[in-house]
Tab-separated table of C-alpha atoms and ligand atoms in Angstrom:
chain	number	residue	atom	x	y	z
A	1	MET	CA	-21.443	24.942	7.820
A	2	GLN	CA	-21.039	28.209	9.629
A	3	ASN	CA	-17.915	28.435	11.683
A	4	LEU	CA	-19.098	30.839	14.339
A	5	SER	CA	-17.368	30.824	17.650
A	6	ARG	CA	-19.408	29.698	20.586
A	7	ARG	CA	-18.909	32.955	22.401
A	8	SER	CA	-20.027	35.139	19.481
A	9	VAL	CA	-23.165	33.084	18.904
A	10	LEU	CA	-24.158	33.126	22.551
A	11	THR	CA	-23.635	36.857	22.739
A	12	LEU	CA	-25.687	37.298	19.609
A	13	GLY	CA	-28.308	34.888	20.883
A	14	ALA	CA	-28.661	36.790	24.132
A	15	ALA	CA	-28.892	40.087	22.298
A	16	LEU	CA	-31.658	38.728	20.102
A	17	GLY	CA	-33.446	37.143	22.997
A	18	LEU	CA	-32.907	33.707	21.465
A	19	VAL	CA	-31.230	32.367	24.547
A	20	ALA	CA	-31.701	33.429	28.130
A	21	ALA	CA	-29.501	36.374	28.972
A	22	THR	CA	-27.028	34.352	30.978
A	23	GLU	CA	-23.558	35.647	31.557
A	24	THR	CA	-21.472	35.459	28.410
A	25	PRO	CA	-19.063	32.565	28.875
A	26	LYS	CA	-15.522	33.652	29.521
A	27	ALA	CA	-12.666	32.398	27.414
A	28	TRP	CA	-11.353	29.230	29.041
A	29	ALA	CA	-8.980	30.133	31.866
A	30	TRP	CA	-9.177	27.121	34.196
A	31	SER	CA	-5.601	26.082	34.802
A	32	SER	CA	-4.775	22.410	34.452
A	33	ALA	CA	-2.542	22.770	37.492
A	34	ASN	CA	-5.535	21.554	39.498
A	35	SER	CA	-6.278	18.649	37.188
A	36	ILE	CA	-5.318	14.989	37.342
A	37	ALA	CA	-2.519	15.724	34.863
A	38	GLY	CA	-1.269	18.546	37.092
A	39	THR	CA	0.262	20.440	34.181
A	40	ASP	CA	0.024	24.190	34.380
A	41	THR	CA	-1.470	24.744	30.940
A	42	VAL	CA	-4.648	26.369	29.688
A	43	THR	CA	-6.242	24.521	26.779
A	44	ASP	CA	-9.823	25.198	25.760
A	45	PRO	CA	-11.777	21.925	26.228
A	46	TRP	CA	-14.588	23.222	24.058
A	47	GLU	CA	-12.175	22.844	21.158
A	48	VAL	CA	-11.127	19.298	22.115
A	49	TRP	CA	-13.102	16.242	21.024
A	50	ASP	CA	-11.906	12.625	20.900
A	51	ASP	CA	-9.029	12.108	18.482
A	52	ASP	CA	-8.709	8.436	19.398
A	53	THR	CA	-12.317	7.555	18.693
A	54	ASP	CA	-13.832	10.036	16.239
A	55	PRO	CA	-12.001	8.948	13.032
A	56	LEU	CA	-12.856	5.327	13.810
A	57	LEU	CA	-16.574	6.099	13.967
A	58	VAL	CA	-16.440	8.107	10.747
A	59	SER	CA	-15.048	5.023	9.059
A	60	LEU	CA	-17.521	2.593	10.685
A	61	LEU	CA	-20.502	4.779	9.803
A	62	ASP	CA	-19.371	5.553	6.272
A	63	ASN	CA	-18.781	1.850	5.611
A	64	ASN	CA	-22.137	0.884	7.102
A	65	GLN	CA	-20.497	-1.353	9.706
A	66	VAL	CA	-22.330	-0.011	12.770
A	67	PRO	CA	-25.405	-2.325	12.591
A	68	ALA	CA	-23.106	-5.391	12.634
A	69	VAL	CA	-21.079	-3.875	15.488
A	70	ASN	CA	-24.270	-3.282	17.508
A	71	GLU	CA	-25.258	-6.893	16.876
A	72	ALA	CA	-21.840	-8.189	17.965
A	73	PHE	CA	-21.922	-5.918	21.052
A	74	LYS	CA	-25.029	-7.738	22.355
A	75	SER	CA	-22.797	-10.512	23.680
A	76	TRP	CA	-20.315	-8.086	25.249
A	77	SER	CA	-21.472	-6.754	28.577
A	78	ARG	CA	-19.203	-7.596	31.502
A	79	ASN	CA	-15.830	-5.915	31.981
A	80	GLY	CA	-14.138	-9.303	32.034
A	81	ASP	CA	-15.818	-10.610	28.863
A	82	PRO	CA	-13.542	-11.244	25.905
A	83	LEU	CA	-14.078	-8.803	23.047
A	84	PRO	CA	-16.700	-10.098	20.620
A	85	SER	CA	-15.275	-11.878	17.601
A	86	GLY	CA	-15.880	-10.593	14.115
A	87	LEU	CA	-15.515	-6.884	14.906
A	88	PRO	CA	-13.727	-4.721	12.322
A	89	PRO	CA	-9.996	-5.101	13.152
A	90	GLU	CA	-9.487	-1.375	13.772
A	91	LEU	CA	-12.311	-1.426	16.354
A	92	THR	CA	-10.792	-4.470	18.065
A	93	ALA	CA	-7.402	-2.735	18.187
A	94	TYR	CA	-9.020	0.413	19.602
A	95	LEU	CA	-10.921	-1.509	22.285
A	96	ASN	CA	-7.795	-3.408	23.277
A	97	ARG	CA	-6.101	-0.035	23.752
A	98	VAL	CA	-8.786	1.684	25.820
A	99	ASN	CA	-10.176	-1.279	27.751
A	100	THR	CA	-8.145	-0.624	30.860
A	101	LEU	CA	-8.365	1.599	33.915
A	102	PRO	CA	-6.093	4.646	33.963
A	103	SER	CA	-2.749	4.161	35.744
A	104	TRP	CA	-3.902	6.571	38.469
A	105	ALA	CA	-7.088	4.635	39.298
A	106	ASP	CA	-7.098	3.684	42.969
A	107	PRO	CA	-8.929	0.402	43.733
A	108	VAL	CA	-9.262	1.308	47.402
A	109	LYS	CA	-11.084	4.528	46.553
A	110	LEU	CA	-13.250	2.787	43.966
A	111	ASP	CA	-14.289	0.212	46.570
A	112	ARG	CA	-15.055	2.965	49.051
A	113	ALA	CA	-17.119	4.764	46.413
A	114	ALA	CA	-19.064	1.558	45.761
A	115	LYS	CA	-19.928	1.220	49.458
A	116	PHE	CA	-20.862	4.890	49.613
A	117	ASN	CA	-23.133	4.527	46.567
A	118	LYS	CA	-24.870	1.603	48.226
A	119	ARG	CA	-25.425	3.456	51.473
A	120	MET	CA	-26.641	6.584	49.670
A	121	SER	CA	-28.543	4.780	46.920
A	122	MET	CA	-31.998	6.191	47.739
A	123	TYR	CA	-30.721	9.764	47.770
A	124	LEU	CA	-28.651	9.184	44.643
A	125	PHE	CA	-31.575	7.820	42.623
A	126	LEU	CA	-33.622	10.831	43.609
A	127	LEU	CA	-30.887	13.355	42.867
A	128	TYR	CA	-29.799	11.846	39.556
A	129	GLY	CA	-33.389	11.340	38.413
A	130	LEU	CA	-35.250	14.490	39.448
A	131	GLY	CA	-32.154	16.717	39.807
A	132	SER	CA	-29.379	15.987	37.305
A	133	GLY	CA	-31.661	14.439	34.672
A	134	ILE	CA	-33.861	17.520	34.585
A	135	MET	CA	-30.881	19.876	34.849
A	136	SER	CA	-29.530	18.324	31.645
A	137	THR	CA	-32.515	19.857	29.848
A	138	VAL	CA	-31.366	23.396	30.742
A	139	ILE	CA	-27.871	22.762	29.404
A	140	PRO	CA	-28.629	24.164	25.960
A	141	ARG	CA	-26.133	22.182	23.937
A	142	GLU	CA	-26.957	18.915	25.599
A	143	ALA	CA	-30.707	19.448	25.233
A	144	ARG	CA	-30.396	20.234	21.551
A	145	ASN	CA	-28.003	17.379	20.871
A	146	VAL	CA	-30.162	14.865	22.656
A	147	TYR	CA	-33.325	16.173	21.013
A	148	TRP	CA	-31.990	16.090	17.454
A	149	SER	CA	-30.046	12.820	17.660
A	150	GLU	CA	-31.713	9.535	16.788
A	151	GLY	CA	-32.553	8.706	20.406
A	152	GLY	CA	-34.377	12.024	20.913
A	153	ALA	CA	-37.363	10.611	19.055
A	154	ASP	CA	-37.848	7.854	21.643
A	155	MET	CA	-37.058	9.269	25.044
A	156	LYS	CA	-38.364	6.255	26.907
A	157	ALA	CA	-35.749	4.014	25.304
A	158	ARG	CA	-33.142	6.715	25.683
A	159	ALA	CA	-33.858	7.182	29.374
A	160	ALA	CA	-33.626	3.417	29.850
A	161	LYS	CA	-30.174	3.429	28.215
A	162	THR	CA	-29.053	6.261	30.434
A	163	PHE	CA	-30.362	4.340	33.448
A	164	THR	CA	-28.124	1.472	32.302
A	165	TYR	CA	-25.095	3.749	32.616
A	166	GLY	CA	-26.127	4.994	36.053
A	167	TYR	CA	-27.050	1.534	37.237
A	168	ASP	CA	-23.778	-0.007	36.045
A	169	LEU	CA	-21.774	2.793	37.682
A	170	ASN	CA	-23.551	2.234	40.980
A	171	THR	CA	-23.059	-1.520	41.330
A	172	PRO	CA	-20.459	-2.726	43.876
A	173	ASP	CA	-18.287	-4.327	41.170
A	174	ALA	CA	-18.660	-1.517	38.607
A	175	PHE	CA	-14.969	-1.462	37.702
A	176	LYS	CA	-14.204	-5.137	38.346
A	177	PRO	CA	-14.250	-8.001	35.823
A	178	THR	CA	-17.723	-9.088	36.964
A	179	GLY	CA	-19.146	-5.564	36.625
A	180	TYR	CA	-20.517	-3.855	33.526
A	181	PHE	CA	-19.452	-0.246	33.768
A	182	MET	CA	-16.288	-0.273	31.674
A	183	VAL	CA	-18.061	-1.908	28.753
A	184	THR	CA	-20.982	0.502	29.110
A	185	SER	CA	-18.522	3.405	29.107
A	186	HIS	CA	-16.808	2.203	25.943
A	187	LYS	CA	-20.162	1.865	24.193
A	188	THR	CA	-21.116	5.356	25.363
A	189	ARG	CA	-17.834	6.825	24.149
A	190	LEU	CA	-18.366	5.202	20.749
A	191	THR	CA	-21.949	6.528	20.710
A	192	HIS	CA	-20.713	10.061	21.400
A	193	ALA	CA	-18.185	9.744	18.569
A	194	ALA	CA	-20.968	8.613	16.220
A	195	VAL	CA	-23.083	11.607	17.260
A	196	ARG	CA	-20.143	13.912	16.456
A	197	HIS	CA	-20.198	12.635	12.890
A	198	LEU	CA	-23.974	12.407	12.494
A	199	LEU	CA	-25.406	15.556	14.082
A	200	PRO	CA	-23.464	17.990	11.874
A	201	GLN	CA	-25.366	16.372	8.981
A	202	SER	CA	-28.745	17.288	10.541
A	203	PRO	CA	-30.207	20.503	9.071
A	204	ALA	CA	-32.515	20.833	12.100
A	205	TRP	CA	-29.575	20.644	14.521
A	206	GLN	CA	-27.456	22.956	12.387
A	207	ALA	CA	-30.197	25.558	12.596
A	208	VAL	CA	-29.994	25.722	16.399
A	209	THR	CA	-26.405	24.890	17.255
A	210	ASP	CA	-23.768	27.353	18.411
A	211	HIS	CA	-20.863	25.080	17.541
A	212	PRO	CA	-20.210	22.941	14.472
A	213	ILE	CA	-19.159	19.773	16.342
A	214	PRO	CA	-21.053	18.432	19.360
A	215	ILE	CA	-19.912	16.775	22.614
A	216	SER	CA	-16.514	18.355	23.184
A	217	ASN	CA	-14.481	17.591	26.303
A	218	GLY	CA	-15.837	20.869	27.716
A	219	ASP	CA	-19.427	19.759	27.118
A	220	ILE	CA	-18.772	16.463	28.910
A	221	LEU	CA	-17.325	18.380	31.866
A	222	ILE	CA	-20.498	20.452	32.079
A	223	THR	CA	-22.565	17.271	32.248
A	224	PHE	CA	-20.248	15.847	34.893
A	225	HIS	CA	-20.870	18.909	37.046
A	226	SER	CA	-24.628	18.492	36.599
A	227	LEU	CA	-24.176	14.940	37.911
A	228	GLY	CA	-21.294	14.429	40.341
A	229	THR	CA	-20.608	17.985	41.479
A	230	TYR	CA	-24.287	18.831	41.863
A	231	VAL	CA	-25.087	15.609	43.741
A	232	ARG	CA	-22.191	16.025	46.157
A	233	ARG	CA	-23.276	19.625	46.827
A	234	LYS	CA	-26.830	18.545	47.634
A	235	LEU	CA	-25.627	15.724	49.889
A	236	ARG	CA	-23.444	18.208	51.755
A	237	GLU	CA	-26.455	20.500	52.146
A	238	TRP	CA	-28.437	17.602	53.561
A	239	ARG	CA	-25.791	17.026	56.212
A	240	ASN	CA	-27.627	19.872	57.952
A	241	TYR	CA	-30.553	17.462	58.305
A	242	GLY	CA	-28.399	14.603	59.590
A	243	LEU	CA	-26.932	12.907	56.538
A	244	ARG	CA	-23.503	11.434	57.259
A	245	MET	CA	-20.753	11.671	54.671
A	246	SER	CA	-17.048	11.502	55.526
A	247	THR	CA	-14.288	13.375	53.698
A	248	ALA	CA	-12.884	10.022	52.558
A	249	GLU	CA	-16.284	9.124	51.075
A	250	GLU	CA	-16.536	12.454	49.291
A	251	GLU	CA	-13.073	11.937	47.828
A	252	ALA	CA	-13.914	8.398	46.779
A	253	TYR	CA	-17.083	9.618	45.053
A	254	LEU	CA	-15.009	12.171	43.133
A	255	HIS	CA	-12.495	9.504	42.226
A	256	MET	CA	-15.224	7.324	40.759
A	257	TRP	CA	-16.278	10.211	38.533
A	258	GLN	CA	-12.670	10.989	37.585
A	259	VAL	CA	-12.256	7.442	36.290
A	260	ALA	CA	-15.652	7.612	34.580
A	261	LEU	CA	-14.645	10.834	32.784
A	262	HIS	CA	-11.371	9.291	31.696
A	263	LEU	CA	-13.244	6.315	30.243
A	264	LEU	CA	-15.482	8.724	28.301
A	265	GLY	CA	-12.412	10.205	26.639
A	266	VAL	CA	-11.952	13.381	28.682
A	267	ARG	CA	-8.287	14.345	28.832
A	268	ASP	CA	-6.637	14.090	32.235
A	269	GLU	CA	-5.629	17.751	31.976
A	270	PHE	CA	-9.313	18.768	32.247
A	271	ILE	CA	-10.370	16.392	35.010
A	272	PRO	CA	-10.393	18.240	38.368
A	273	ALA	CA	-8.061	16.654	40.914
A	274	THR	CA	-9.997	17.809	44.000
A	275	TRP	CA	-13.515	18.882	44.915
A	276	ALA	CA	-12.258	22.441	45.349
A	277	ALA	CA	-11.015	22.377	41.761
A	278	ALA	CA	-14.255	20.746	40.596
A	279	ASP	CA	-16.374	23.391	42.335
A	280	GLU	CA	-14.303	26.111	40.773
A	281	GLN	CA	-14.657	24.546	37.330
A	282	SER	CA	-18.390	24.057	37.826
A	283	GLU	CA	-18.938	27.708	38.729
A	284	TYR	CA	-17.161	28.489	35.543
A	285	VAL	CA	-18.614	26.011	33.041
A	286	LEU	CA	-22.011	24.986	34.328
A	287	THR	CA	-23.757	27.717	36.262
A	288	PRO	CA	-23.407	30.587	33.757
A	289	LEU	CA	-24.400	28.433	30.810
A	290	LEU	CA	-27.732	27.114	32.049
A	291	ALA	CA	-30.614	28.389	29.944
A	292	PRO	CA	-33.951	27.227	28.568
A	293	THR	CA	-34.399	26.050	24.988
A	294	ARG	CA	-37.474	24.868	23.117
A	295	GLU	CA	-35.942	21.403	22.941
A	296	GLY	CA	-35.096	21.318	26.652
A	297	ILE	CA	-38.620	22.329	27.704
A	298	ASP	CA	-39.996	19.488	25.624
A	299	LEU	CA	-37.470	16.963	26.944
A	300	ALA	CA	-38.092	17.923	30.591
A	301	ASP	CA	-41.805	17.389	30.162
A	302	ILE	CA	-41.212	13.972	28.565
A	303	LEU	CA	-38.756	12.921	31.280
A	304	LEU	CA	-40.988	14.035	34.144
A	305	SER	CA	-43.977	12.329	32.556
A	306	LEU	CA	-41.995	9.090	32.306
A	307	THR	CA	-41.310	9.268	36.021
A	308	SER	CA	-44.891	10.111	36.926
A	309	SER	CA	-46.193	7.271	34.731
A	310	VAL	CA	-45.422	4.877	37.574
A	311	ASP	CA	-47.318	5.223	40.820
A	312	LEU	CA	-45.037	6.970	43.289
A	313	GLY	CA	-47.879	7.640	45.707
A	314	VAL	CA	-47.717	11.378	45.078
A	315	THR	CA	-49.431	13.677	42.619
A	316	LYS	CA	-47.878	14.959	39.420
A	317	GLY	CA	-47.890	18.428	41.016
A	318	PHE	CA	-45.859	17.136	43.968
A	319	GLN	CA	-43.300	15.496	41.696
A	320	ARG	CA	-42.840	18.699	39.627
A	321	GLU	CA	-42.520	20.721	42.855
A	322	PHE	CA	-39.886	18.315	44.116
A	323	SER	CA	-37.847	18.932	40.994
A	324	ARG	CA	-38.185	22.677	41.579
A	325	TYR	CA	-37.099	22.170	45.188
A	326	LEU	CA	-34.020	20.220	44.071
A	327	LEU	CA	-33.028	22.554	41.262
A	328	SER	CA	-34.365	26.070	41.996
A	329	ASP	CA	-37.469	27.958	40.988
A	330	GLN	CA	-35.562	29.716	38.256
A	331	ILE	CA	-34.954	26.412	36.474
A	332	GLY	CA	-38.525	25.339	37.259
A	333	ASP	CA	-39.837	28.543	35.650
A	334	TRP	CA	-37.598	28.111	32.605
A	335	LEU	CA	-38.986	24.602	32.138
A	336	ARG	CA	-42.547	25.815	32.798
A	337	LEU	CA	-43.034	23.306	35.587
A	338	PRO	CA	-46.396	24.042	37.206
A	339	ARG	CA	-46.416	25.448	40.734
A	340	HIS	CA	-48.045	23.518	43.543
A	341	PRO	CA	-47.731	25.616	46.718
A	342	VAL	CA	-49.322	23.059	49.045
A	343	SER	CA	-46.846	20.391	47.965
A	344	ARG	CA	-44.014	22.856	48.298
A	345	GLY	CA	-44.942	23.503	51.916
A	346	VAL	CA	-45.049	19.768	52.603
A	347	ILE	CA	-41.656	19.239	50.927
A	348	GLU	CA	-39.898	22.089	52.702
A	349	VAL	CA	-40.931	20.794	56.098
A	350	GLY	CA	-41.210	17.079	55.387
A	351	TRP	CA	-38.024	16.356	53.452
A	352	PRO	CA	-35.565	17.536	56.139
A	353	ALA	CA	-37.666	15.678	58.741
A	354	TYR	CA	-37.623	12.545	56.548
A	355	ILE	CA	-33.823	12.598	56.309
A	356	ALA	CA	-33.428	13.274	60.032
A	357	PHE	CA	-35.604	10.305	60.984
A	358	ARG	CA	-34.138	7.999	58.342
A	359	GLU	CA	-30.594	8.804	59.421
A	360	GLY	CA	-31.458	8.386	63.075
A	361	THR	CA	-30.716	11.954	64.148
A	362	SER	CA	-34.330	12.571	65.114
A	363	PRO	CA	-36.409	10.049	67.078
A	364	ILE	CA	-39.645	11.587	65.858
A	365	MET	CA	-41.189	9.963	62.834
A	366	PRO	CA	-42.835	12.775	60.860
A	367	GLY	CA	-46.410	12.297	59.705
A	368	THR	CA	-45.279	12.539	56.087
A	369	PHE	CA	-42.535	9.903	56.473
A	370	THR	CA	-44.461	7.098	54.765
A	371	MET	CA	-45.355	9.297	51.814
A	372	PHE	CA	-41.755	10.398	51.255
A	373	ASP	CA	-40.507	6.871	51.744
A	374	ARG	CA	-42.864	5.487	49.131
A	375	PHE	CA	-41.894	8.271	46.744
A	376	VAL	CA	-38.143	7.721	47.154
A	377	ARG	CA	-38.432	3.929	47.003
A	378	GLY	CA	-40.705	4.133	43.955
A	379	LEU	CA	-38.108	6.229	42.127
A	380	ALA	CA	-35.399	3.762	43.122
A	381	MET	CA	-37.441	0.849	41.805
A	382	LEU	CA	-38.044	2.695	38.565
A	383	PHE	CA	-34.319	3.138	38.250
A	384	LEU	CA	-33.500	-0.437	39.248
A	385	ASN	CA	-36.104	-1.775	36.831
A	386	ASN	CA	-34.446	0.279	34.139
A	387	GLY	CA	-37.333	2.556	33.258
A	388	SER	CA	-39.824	-0.283	33.813
A	389	SER	CA	-38.221	-2.331	31.062
A	390	PRO	CA	-37.796	-5.929	32.221
A	391	THR	CA	-34.173	-6.213	31.068
A	392	GLN	CA	-31.110	-3.994	30.897
A	393	THR	CA	-31.443	-1.832	27.809
A	394	PRO	CA	-28.221	-2.159	25.848
A	395	ILE	CA	-26.551	0.989	24.574
A	396	THR	CA	-26.458	0.955	20.804
A	397	ILE	CA	-24.498	3.224	18.488
A	398	PRO	CA	-26.865	5.398	16.434
A	399	THR	CA	-26.673	5.358	12.649
A	400	ARG	CA	-28.835	8.372	11.861
A	401	ASN	CA	-30.360	11.532	13.322
A	402	ARG	CA	-33.859	12.275	14.487
A	403	PRO	CA	-35.925	12.950	11.408
A	404	GLY	CA	-36.457	16.658	11.396
B	501	HEM	C1	-25.656	9.084	24.467
B	501	HEM	C2	-23.979	9.327	28.983
B	501	HEM	C3	-22.283	13.743	28.063
B	501	HEM	C4	-25.151	13.869	24.178
B	501	HEM	C5	-25.281	8.745	25.724
B	501	HEM	C6	-25.464	7.470	26.341
B	501	HEM	C7	-25.048	7.552	27.617
B	501	HEM	C8	-24.539	8.872	27.811
B	501	HEM	C9	-25.089	6.475	28.673
B	501	HEM	C10	-25.982	6.220	25.646
B	501	HEM	C11	-27.425	6.075	25.837
B	501	HEM	C12	-28.204	6.699	24.761
B	501	HEM	O1	-27.971	6.416	23.602
B	501	HEM	O2	-29.064	7.468	25.118
B	501	HEM	C13	-23.298	10.523	29.104
B	501	HEM	C14	-22.509	10.927	30.246
B	501	HEM	C15	-22.009	12.163	29.976
B	501	HEM	C16	-22.521	12.545	28.678
B	501	HEM	C17	-22.309	10.081	31.498
B	501	HEM	C18	-21.107	13.050	30.792
B	501	HEM	C19	-20.647	12.803	31.999
B	501	HEM	C20	-22.971	14.175	26.955
B	501	HEM	C21	-22.932	15.507	26.452
B	501	HEM	C22	-23.755	15.556	25.367
B	501	HEM	C23	-24.303	14.230	25.176
B	501	HEM	C24	-22.125	16.633	27.038
B	501	HEM	C25	-24.065	16.695	24.468
B	501	HEM	C26	-23.686	17.941	24.649
B	501	HEM	C27	-25.488	12.567	23.894
B	501	HEM	C28	-26.228	12.169	22.711
B	501	HEM	C29	-26.348	10.770	22.767
B	501	HEM	C30	-25.710	10.363	24.004
B	501	HEM	C31	-26.729	13.095	21.633
B	501	HEM	C32	-26.939	9.847	21.726
B	501	HEM	C33	-28.369	9.567	21.822
B	501	HEM	C34	-28.822	8.778	20.613
B	501	HEM	O3	-28.666	7.557	20.595
B	501	HEM	O4	-29.307	9.381	19.710
B	501	HEM	N1	-24.692	9.579	26.643
B	501	HEM	N2	-23.288	11.530	28.185
B	501	HEM	N3	-23.799	13.426	26.165
B	501	HEM	N4	-25.199	11.463	24.641
B	501	HEM	FE1	-24.172	11.466	26.355
């Protein structure tokens, strides 16, 4: 396996025209002084993986124990459920260790975040689905990892599993014994650890990767910014149209993501303590690294087609334009999303008017209100129905890569 540094490969890639000529990433300089840990150190999160979990998954995969674990996990779904019996003892010991909220988790903030999620649910479904989900396809490492892992071959099932994560995070009792999110997080963390062992064995992935081991702490931070940081920024923008969001709600929403990152195995020294710190980190790790890849273009088309396979009362052209509107035309061009100027005109005028009427800041119901409402509610239903699958799709640990 080639041990090329990420920076040298990206520079080379840009020079050869293999990746978009985005700014060469700087060496990591984000100080942990502004992190949850509050320690003034500078450690490169792109060289940090998951020491607690990765060796365990190597052992489970090498001993062919993952299919039995997936089977046993079927009965383990709520945070308050006892651990399934019959798991390999080292997995039971691990789960007993990690199956707890961090000491700094604040139940008051988590409750506030839950109420906020409920109030904002329609906007959140839209932003996660047509914004963050599509943005993930222009994060080169994520696109390539997702494409070449086992789940990349069946994006419908994969999207449904990702919906499970989003759905479980957004329920009022996400972090309580009756909720599902902690269990879903543990399964996701184990899945990521399996991918770290499996993908380096994929010749197809090796041929396109810029780093020998996938899903570092730094990579997870990038994805967080494409979710939480991006969504909060859009909601703030939409305050201009009448959306209400208090500082306490914004902080609670960040706190929810801080706990979520912790549960995914991100070290506290990398988790931003404030939105100012998160914005700074995002400018640093997300924005300059966005670029198109062959895999990402393919994935975006699959994801958008999944969404437009249900009747949202709008045309495919409108839905693609909405994604452009949420993300930028540059990203839309990278992903070769078709232009639809008429829809764009309707969106630019109609969306602000929709928010204003919905939030009660304008008494005038715009002519396009019903169309937008059907669109937003249709997306929400798609999400709530878990990608039109009748049941929650359980997250399962992969045992192989996409055949390539
Ligand atoms: C699997 C969420 C970051 C790559 C999953 C799954 C969830 C998830 C819910 C399980 C569902 C499934 O199997 O599809 C998240 C969240 C992240 C994050 C919330 C950060 C906040 C990343 C990053 C990468 C990545 C940074 C790569 C750079 C993958 C891959 C799988 C996976 C390859 C396995 C798909 C398979 O089964 O083959 N992730 N993820 N994830 N994730 Fe992540």
